CSV table of N, CA, C and O in Angstrom, one decimal:
chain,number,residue,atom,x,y,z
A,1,UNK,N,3.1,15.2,-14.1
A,1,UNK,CA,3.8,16.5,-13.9
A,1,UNK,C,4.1,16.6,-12.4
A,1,UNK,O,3.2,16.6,-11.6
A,2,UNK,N,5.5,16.7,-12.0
A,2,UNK,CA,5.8,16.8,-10.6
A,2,UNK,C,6.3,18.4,-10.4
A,2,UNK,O,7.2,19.1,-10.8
A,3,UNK,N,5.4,18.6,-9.8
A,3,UNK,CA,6.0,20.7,-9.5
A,3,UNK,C,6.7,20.4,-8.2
A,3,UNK,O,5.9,20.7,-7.4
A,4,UNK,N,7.7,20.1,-7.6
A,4,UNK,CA,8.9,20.1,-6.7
A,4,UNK,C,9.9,21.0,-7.1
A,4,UNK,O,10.0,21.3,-8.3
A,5,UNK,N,10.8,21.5,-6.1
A,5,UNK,CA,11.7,22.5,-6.3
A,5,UNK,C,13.0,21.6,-7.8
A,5,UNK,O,13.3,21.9,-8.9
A,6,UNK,N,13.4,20.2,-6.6
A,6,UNK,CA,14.3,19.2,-7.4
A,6,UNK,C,14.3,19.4,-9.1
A,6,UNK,O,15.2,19.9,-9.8
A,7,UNK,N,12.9,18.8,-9.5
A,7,UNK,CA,12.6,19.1,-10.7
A,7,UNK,C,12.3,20.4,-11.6
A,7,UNK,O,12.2,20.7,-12.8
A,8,UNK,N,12.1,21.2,-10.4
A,8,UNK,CA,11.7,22.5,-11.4
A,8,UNK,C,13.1,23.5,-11.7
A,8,UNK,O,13.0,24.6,-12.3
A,9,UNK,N,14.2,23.2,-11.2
A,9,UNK,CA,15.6,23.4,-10.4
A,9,UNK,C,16.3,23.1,-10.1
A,9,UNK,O,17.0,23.6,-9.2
A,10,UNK,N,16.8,21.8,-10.9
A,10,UNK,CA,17.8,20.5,-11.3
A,10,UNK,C,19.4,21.0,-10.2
A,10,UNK,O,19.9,20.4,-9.3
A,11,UNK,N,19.6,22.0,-10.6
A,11,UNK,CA,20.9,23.1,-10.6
A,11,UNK,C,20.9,23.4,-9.4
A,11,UNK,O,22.0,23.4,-8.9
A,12,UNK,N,19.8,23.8,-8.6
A,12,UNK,CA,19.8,25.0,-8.1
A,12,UNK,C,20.2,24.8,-6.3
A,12,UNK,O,19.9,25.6,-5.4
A,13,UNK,N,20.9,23.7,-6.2
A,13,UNK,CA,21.8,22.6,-4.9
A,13,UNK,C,20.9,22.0,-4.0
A,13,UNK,O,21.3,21.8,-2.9
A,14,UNK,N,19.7,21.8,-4.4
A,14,UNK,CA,18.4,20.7,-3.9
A,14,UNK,C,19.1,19.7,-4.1
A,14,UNK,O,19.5,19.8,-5.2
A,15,UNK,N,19.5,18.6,-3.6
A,15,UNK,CA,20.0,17.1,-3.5
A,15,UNK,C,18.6,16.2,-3.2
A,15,UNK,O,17.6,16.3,-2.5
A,16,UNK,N,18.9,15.2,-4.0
A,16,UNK,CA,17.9,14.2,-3.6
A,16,UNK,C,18.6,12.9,-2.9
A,16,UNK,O,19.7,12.4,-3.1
A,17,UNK,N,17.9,12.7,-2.2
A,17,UNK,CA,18.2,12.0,-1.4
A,17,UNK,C,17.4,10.3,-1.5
A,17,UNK,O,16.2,10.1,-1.2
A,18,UNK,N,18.0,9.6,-2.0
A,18,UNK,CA,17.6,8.1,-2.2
A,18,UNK,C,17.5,7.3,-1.5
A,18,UNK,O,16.8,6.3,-1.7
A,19,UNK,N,18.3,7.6,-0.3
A,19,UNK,CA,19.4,6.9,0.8
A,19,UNK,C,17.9,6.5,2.0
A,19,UNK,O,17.6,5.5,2.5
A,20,UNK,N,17.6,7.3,2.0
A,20,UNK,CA,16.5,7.0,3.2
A,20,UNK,C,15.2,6.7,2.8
A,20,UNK,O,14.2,7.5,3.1
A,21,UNK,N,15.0,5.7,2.0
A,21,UNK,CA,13.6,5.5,1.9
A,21,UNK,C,12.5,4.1,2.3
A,21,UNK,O,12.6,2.9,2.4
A,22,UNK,N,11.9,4.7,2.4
A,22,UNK,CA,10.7,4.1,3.2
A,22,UNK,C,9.2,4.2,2.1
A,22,UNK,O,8.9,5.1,1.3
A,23,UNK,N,8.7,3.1,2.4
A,23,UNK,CA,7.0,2.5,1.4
A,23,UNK,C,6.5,3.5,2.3
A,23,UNK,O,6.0,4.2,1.4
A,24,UNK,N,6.2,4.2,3.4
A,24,UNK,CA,4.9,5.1,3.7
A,24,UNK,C,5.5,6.6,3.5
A,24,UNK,O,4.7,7.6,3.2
A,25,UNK,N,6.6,6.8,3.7
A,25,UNK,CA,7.4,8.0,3.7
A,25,UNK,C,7.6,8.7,2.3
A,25,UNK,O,7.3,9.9,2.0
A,26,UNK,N,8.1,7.7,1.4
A,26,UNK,CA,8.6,8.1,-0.2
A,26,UNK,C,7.7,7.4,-1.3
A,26,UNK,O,7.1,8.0,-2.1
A,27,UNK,N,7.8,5.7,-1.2
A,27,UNK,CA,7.3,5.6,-2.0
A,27,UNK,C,5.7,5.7,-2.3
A,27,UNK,O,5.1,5.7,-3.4
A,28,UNK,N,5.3,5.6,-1.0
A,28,UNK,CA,3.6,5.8,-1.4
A,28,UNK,C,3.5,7.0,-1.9
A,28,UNK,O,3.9,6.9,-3.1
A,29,UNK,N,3.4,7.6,-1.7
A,29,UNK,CA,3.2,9.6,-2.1
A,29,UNK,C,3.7,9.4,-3.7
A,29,UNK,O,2.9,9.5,-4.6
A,30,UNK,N,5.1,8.9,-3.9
A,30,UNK,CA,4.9,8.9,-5.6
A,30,UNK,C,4.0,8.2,-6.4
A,30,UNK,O,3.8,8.5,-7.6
A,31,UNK,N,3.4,7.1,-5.7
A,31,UNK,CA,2.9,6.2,-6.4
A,31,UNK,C,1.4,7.0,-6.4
A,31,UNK,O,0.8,6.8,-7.4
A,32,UNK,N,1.1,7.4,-5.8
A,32,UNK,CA,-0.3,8.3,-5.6
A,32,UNK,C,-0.3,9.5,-6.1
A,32,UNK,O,-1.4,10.1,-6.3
A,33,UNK,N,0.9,10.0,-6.4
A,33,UNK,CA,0.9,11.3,-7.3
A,33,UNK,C,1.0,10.8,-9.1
A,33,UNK,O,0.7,11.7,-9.9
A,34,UNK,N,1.4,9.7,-9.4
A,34,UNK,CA,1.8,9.2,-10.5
A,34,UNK,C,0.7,7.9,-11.1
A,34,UNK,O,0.2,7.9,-12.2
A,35,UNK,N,0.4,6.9,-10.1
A,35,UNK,CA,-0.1,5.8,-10.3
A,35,UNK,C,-1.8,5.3,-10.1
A,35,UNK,O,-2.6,4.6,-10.7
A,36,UNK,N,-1.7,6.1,-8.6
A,36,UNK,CA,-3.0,5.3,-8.4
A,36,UNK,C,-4.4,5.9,-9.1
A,36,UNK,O,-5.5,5.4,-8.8
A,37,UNK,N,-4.3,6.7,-9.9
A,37,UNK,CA,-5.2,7.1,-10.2
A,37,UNK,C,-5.5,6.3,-12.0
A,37,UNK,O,-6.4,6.7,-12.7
A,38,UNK,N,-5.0,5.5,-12.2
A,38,UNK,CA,-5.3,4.0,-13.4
A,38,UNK,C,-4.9,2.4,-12.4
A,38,UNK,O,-5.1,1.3,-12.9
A,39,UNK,N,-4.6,2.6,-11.4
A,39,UNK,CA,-4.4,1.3,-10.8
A,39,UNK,C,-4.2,1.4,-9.3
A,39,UNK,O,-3.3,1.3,-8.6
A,40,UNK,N,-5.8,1.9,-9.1
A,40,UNK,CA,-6.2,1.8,-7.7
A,40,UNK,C,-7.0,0.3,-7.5
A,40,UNK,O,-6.9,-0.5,-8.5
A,41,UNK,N,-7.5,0.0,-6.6
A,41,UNK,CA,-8.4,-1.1,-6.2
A,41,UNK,C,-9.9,-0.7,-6.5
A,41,UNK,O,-10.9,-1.4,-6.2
A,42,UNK,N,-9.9,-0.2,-6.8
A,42,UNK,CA,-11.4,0.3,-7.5
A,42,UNK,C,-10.9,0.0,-9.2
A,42,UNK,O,-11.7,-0.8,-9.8
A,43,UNK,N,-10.0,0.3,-9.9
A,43,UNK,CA,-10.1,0.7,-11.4
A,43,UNK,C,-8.9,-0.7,-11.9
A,43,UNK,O,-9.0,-1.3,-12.9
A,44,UNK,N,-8.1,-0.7,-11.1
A,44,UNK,CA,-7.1,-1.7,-11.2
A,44,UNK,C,-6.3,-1.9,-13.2
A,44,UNK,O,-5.8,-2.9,-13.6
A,45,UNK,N,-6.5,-0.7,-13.8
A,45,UNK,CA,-6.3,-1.3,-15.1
A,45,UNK,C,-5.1,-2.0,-15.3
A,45,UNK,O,-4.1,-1.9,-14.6
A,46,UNK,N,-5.1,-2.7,-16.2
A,46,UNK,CA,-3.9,-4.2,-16.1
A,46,UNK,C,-4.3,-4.9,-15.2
A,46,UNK,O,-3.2,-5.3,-14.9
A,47,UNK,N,-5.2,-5.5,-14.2
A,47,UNK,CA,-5.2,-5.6,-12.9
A,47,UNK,C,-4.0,-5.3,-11.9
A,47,UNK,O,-3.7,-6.0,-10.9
A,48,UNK,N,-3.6,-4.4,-12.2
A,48,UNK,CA,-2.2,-3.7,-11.8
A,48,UNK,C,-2.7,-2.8,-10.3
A,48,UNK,O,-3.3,-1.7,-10.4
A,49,UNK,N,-2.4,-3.5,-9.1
A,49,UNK,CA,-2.9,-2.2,-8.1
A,49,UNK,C,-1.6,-1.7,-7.0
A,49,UNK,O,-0.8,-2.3,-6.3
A,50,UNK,N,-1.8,-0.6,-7.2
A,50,UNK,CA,-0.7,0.5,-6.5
A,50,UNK,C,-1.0,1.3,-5.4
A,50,UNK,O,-0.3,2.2,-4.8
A,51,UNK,N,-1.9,0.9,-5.1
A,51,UNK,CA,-2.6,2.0,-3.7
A,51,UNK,C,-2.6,1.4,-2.6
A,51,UNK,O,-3.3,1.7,-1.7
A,52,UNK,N,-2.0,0.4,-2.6
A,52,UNK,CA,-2.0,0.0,-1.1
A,52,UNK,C,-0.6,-1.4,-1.3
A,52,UNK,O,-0.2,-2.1,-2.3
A,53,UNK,N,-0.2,-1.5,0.0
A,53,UNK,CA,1.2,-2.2,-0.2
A,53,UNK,C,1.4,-3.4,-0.8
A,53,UNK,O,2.3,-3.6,-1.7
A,54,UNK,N,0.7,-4.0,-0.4
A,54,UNK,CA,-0.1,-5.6,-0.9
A,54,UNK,C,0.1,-5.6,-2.3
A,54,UNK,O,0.9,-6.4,-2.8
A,55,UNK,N,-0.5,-4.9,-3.0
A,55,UNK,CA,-0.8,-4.5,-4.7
A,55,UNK,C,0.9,-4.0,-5.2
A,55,UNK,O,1.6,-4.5,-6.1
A,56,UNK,N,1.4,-3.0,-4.6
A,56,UNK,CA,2.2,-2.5,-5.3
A,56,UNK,C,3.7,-3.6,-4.8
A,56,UNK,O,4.6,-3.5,-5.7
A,57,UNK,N,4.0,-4.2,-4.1
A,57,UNK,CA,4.8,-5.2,-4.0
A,57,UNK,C,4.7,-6.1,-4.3
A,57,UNK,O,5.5,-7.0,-4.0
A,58,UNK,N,3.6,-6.4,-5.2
A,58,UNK,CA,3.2,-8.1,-6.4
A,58,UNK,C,4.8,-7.3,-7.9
A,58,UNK,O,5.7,-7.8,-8.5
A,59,UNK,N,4.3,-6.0,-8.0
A,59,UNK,CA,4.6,-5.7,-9.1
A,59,UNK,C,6.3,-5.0,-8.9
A,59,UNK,O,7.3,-4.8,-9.7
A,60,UNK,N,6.2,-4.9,-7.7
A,60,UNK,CA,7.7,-4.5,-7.4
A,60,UNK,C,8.5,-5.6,-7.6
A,60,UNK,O,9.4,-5.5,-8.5
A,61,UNK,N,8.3,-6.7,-6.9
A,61,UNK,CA,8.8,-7.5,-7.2
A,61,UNK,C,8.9,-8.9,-8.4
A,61,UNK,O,9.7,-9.8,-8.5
A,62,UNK,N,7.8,-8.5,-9.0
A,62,UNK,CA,8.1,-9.6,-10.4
A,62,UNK,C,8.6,-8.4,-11.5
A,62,UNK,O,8.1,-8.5,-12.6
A,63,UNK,N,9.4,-7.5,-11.1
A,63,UNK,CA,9.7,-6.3,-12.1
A,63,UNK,C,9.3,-5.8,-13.2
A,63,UNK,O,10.1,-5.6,-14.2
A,64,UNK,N,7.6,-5.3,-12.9
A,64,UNK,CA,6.9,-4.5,-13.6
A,64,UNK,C,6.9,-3.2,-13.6
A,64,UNK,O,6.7,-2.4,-14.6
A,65,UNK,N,7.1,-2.8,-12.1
A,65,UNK,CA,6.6,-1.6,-11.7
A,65,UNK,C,8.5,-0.9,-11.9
A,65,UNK,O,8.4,0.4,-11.9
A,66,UNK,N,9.5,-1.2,-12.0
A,66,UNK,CA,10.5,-1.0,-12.6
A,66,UNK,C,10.8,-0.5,-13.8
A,66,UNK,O,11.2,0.6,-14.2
A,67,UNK,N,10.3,-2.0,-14.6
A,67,UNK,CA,10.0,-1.8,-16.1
A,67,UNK,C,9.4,-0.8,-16.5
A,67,UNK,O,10.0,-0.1,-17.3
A,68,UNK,N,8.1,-0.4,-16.1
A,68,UNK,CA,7.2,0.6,-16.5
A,68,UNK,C,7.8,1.9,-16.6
A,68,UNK,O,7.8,2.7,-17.6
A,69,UNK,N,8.3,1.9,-15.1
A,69,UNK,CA,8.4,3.6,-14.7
A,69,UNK,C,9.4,4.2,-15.1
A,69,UNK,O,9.6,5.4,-15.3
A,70,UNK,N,10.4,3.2,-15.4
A,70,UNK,CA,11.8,2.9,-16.2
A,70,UNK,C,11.6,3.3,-17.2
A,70,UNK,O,12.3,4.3,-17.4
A,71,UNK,N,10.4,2.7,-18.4
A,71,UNK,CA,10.6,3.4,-19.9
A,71,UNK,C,11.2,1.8,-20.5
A,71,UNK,O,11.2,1.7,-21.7
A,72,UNK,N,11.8,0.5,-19.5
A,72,UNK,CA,12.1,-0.4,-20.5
A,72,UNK,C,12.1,-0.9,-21.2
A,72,UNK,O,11.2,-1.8,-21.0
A,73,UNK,N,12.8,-1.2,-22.7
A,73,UNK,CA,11.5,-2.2,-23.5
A,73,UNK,C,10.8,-3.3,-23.1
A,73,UNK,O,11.0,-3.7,-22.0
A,74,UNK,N,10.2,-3.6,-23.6
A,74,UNK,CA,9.2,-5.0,-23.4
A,74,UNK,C,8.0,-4.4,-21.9
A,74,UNK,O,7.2,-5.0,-21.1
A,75,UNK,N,8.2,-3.4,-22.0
A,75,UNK,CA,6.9,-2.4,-20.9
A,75,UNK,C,5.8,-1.7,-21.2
A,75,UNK,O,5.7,-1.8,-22.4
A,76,UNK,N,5.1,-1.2,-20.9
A,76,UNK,CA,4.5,-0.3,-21.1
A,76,UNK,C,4.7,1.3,-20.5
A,76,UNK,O,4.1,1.6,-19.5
A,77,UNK,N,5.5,2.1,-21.2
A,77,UNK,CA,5.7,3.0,-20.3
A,77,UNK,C,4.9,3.6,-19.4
A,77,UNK,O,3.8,3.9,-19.9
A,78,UNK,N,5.2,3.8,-17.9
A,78,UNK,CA,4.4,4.1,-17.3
A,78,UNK,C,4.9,6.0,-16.4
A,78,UNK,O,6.1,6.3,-16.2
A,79,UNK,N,3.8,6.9,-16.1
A,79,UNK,CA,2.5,6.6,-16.2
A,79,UNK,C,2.1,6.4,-17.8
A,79,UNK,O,2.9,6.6,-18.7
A,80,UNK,N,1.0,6.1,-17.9
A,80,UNK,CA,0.8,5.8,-19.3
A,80,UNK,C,0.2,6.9,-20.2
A,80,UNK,O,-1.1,7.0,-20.0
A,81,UNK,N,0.8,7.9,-21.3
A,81,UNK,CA,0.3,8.7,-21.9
A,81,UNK,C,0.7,10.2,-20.7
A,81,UNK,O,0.0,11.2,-20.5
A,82,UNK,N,1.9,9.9,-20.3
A,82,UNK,CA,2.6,10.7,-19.8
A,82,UNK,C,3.9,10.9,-19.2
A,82,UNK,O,4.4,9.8,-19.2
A,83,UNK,N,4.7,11.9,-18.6
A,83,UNK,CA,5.9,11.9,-18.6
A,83,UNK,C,7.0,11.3,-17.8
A,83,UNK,O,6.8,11.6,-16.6
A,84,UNK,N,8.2,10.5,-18.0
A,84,UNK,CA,8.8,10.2,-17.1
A,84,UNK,C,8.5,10.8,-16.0
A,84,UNK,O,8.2,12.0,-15.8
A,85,UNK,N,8.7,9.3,-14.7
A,85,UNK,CA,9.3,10.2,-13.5
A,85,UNK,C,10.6,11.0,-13.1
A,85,UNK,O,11.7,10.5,-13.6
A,86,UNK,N,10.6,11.7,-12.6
A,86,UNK,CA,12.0,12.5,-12.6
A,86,UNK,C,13.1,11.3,-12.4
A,86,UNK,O,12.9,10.1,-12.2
A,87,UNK,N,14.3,12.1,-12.5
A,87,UNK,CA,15.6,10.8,-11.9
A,87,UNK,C,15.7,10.3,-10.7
A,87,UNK,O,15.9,9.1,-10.4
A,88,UNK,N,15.4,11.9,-9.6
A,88,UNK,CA,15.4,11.5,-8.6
A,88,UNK,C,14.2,10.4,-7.7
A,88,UNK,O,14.5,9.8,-6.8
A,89,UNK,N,12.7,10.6,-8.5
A,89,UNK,CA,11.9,9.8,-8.0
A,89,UNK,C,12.1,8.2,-8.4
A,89,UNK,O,11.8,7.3,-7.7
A,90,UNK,N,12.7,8.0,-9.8
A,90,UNK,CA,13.1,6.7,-10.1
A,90,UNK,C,14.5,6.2,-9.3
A,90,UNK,O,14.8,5.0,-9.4
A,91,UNK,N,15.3,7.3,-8.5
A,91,UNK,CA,16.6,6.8,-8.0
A,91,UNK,C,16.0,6.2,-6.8
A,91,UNK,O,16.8,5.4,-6.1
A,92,UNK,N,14.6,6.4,-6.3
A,92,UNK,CA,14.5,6.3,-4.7
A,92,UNK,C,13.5,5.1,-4.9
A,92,UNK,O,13.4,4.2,-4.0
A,93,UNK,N,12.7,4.9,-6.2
A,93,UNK,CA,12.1,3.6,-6.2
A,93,UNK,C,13.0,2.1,-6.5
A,93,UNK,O,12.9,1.0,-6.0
A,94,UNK,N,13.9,2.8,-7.5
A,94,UNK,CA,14.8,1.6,-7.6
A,94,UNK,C,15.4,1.5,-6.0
A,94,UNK,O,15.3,0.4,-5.5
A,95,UNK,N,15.8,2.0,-5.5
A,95,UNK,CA,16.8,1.8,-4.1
A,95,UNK,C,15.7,0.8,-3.2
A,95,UNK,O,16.0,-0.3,-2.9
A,96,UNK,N,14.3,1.3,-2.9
A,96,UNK,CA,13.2,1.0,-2.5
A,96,UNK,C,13.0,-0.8,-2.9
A,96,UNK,O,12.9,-1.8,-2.2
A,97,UNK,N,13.0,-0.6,-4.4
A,97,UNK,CA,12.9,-2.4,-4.0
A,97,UNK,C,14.5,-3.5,-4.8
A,97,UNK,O,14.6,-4.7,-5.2
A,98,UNK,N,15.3,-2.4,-4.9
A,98,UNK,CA,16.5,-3.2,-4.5
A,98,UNK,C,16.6,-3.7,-2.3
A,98,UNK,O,16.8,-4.8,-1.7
A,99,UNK,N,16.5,-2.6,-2.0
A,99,UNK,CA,16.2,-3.4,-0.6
A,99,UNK,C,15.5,-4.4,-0.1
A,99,UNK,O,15.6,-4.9,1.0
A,100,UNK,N,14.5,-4.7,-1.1
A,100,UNK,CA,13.5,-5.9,-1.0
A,100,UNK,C,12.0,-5.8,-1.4
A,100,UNK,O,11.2,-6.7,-1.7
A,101,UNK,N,11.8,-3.8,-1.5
A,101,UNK,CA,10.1,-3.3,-1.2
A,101,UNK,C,9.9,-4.0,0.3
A,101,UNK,O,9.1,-4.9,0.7
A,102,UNK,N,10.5,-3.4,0.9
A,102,UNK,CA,9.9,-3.5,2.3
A,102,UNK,C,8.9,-2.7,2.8
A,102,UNK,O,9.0,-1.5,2.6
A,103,UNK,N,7.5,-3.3,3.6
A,103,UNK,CA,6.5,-2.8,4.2
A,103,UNK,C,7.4,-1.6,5.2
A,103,UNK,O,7.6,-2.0,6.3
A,104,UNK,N,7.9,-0.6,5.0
A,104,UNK,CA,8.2,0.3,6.5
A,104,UNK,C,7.9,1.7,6.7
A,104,UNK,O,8.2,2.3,7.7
């Protein structure tokens, strides 16, 4: 559940912005509001780890962490046993590691 204006207010001329993002700025925070709490370095389920850069760019880049958050077939939707990420948090992850998942 993400309580942000964006999502609670699709309409309401909040723009998201995809264009500027950064692994400590954007994508950590989602992955910590969403993720790390089944695939931290303590709990790692799947041995899937997201809490720290190292872990979550194994999965960025062999396109799991896509698949998942995506809803793809052949995934496991992720988070698991709950609800998509909004569009806009999935427009700024995909941009994120179409740029490569860069450490910035």
């Amino acid at each position: 559940y993400n309580d942000n204006e964006y999502d609670l207010y699709p309409f309401s001329g909040v723009q998201c912005d995809s264009t500027n993002v950064t692994y400590s700025q954007t994508i950590a925070p989602i992955i910590a509001a969403n993720c790390n709490v089944c695939h931290s370095t303590a709990l790692a389920s799947g041995k899937v780890v997201t809490d720290n850069y190292a872990g979550l760019s194994i999965v960025a880049k062999n396109g799991k962490l896509w698949g998942g958050v995506n809803w793809q077939s052949g995934f496991i939707p992720m988070p698991n046993g709950g609800t998509k990420l909004s569009e806009c948090d999935l427009a700024k992850i995909k941009n994120w590691i179409n740029q490569g998942s860069p450490d910035n």
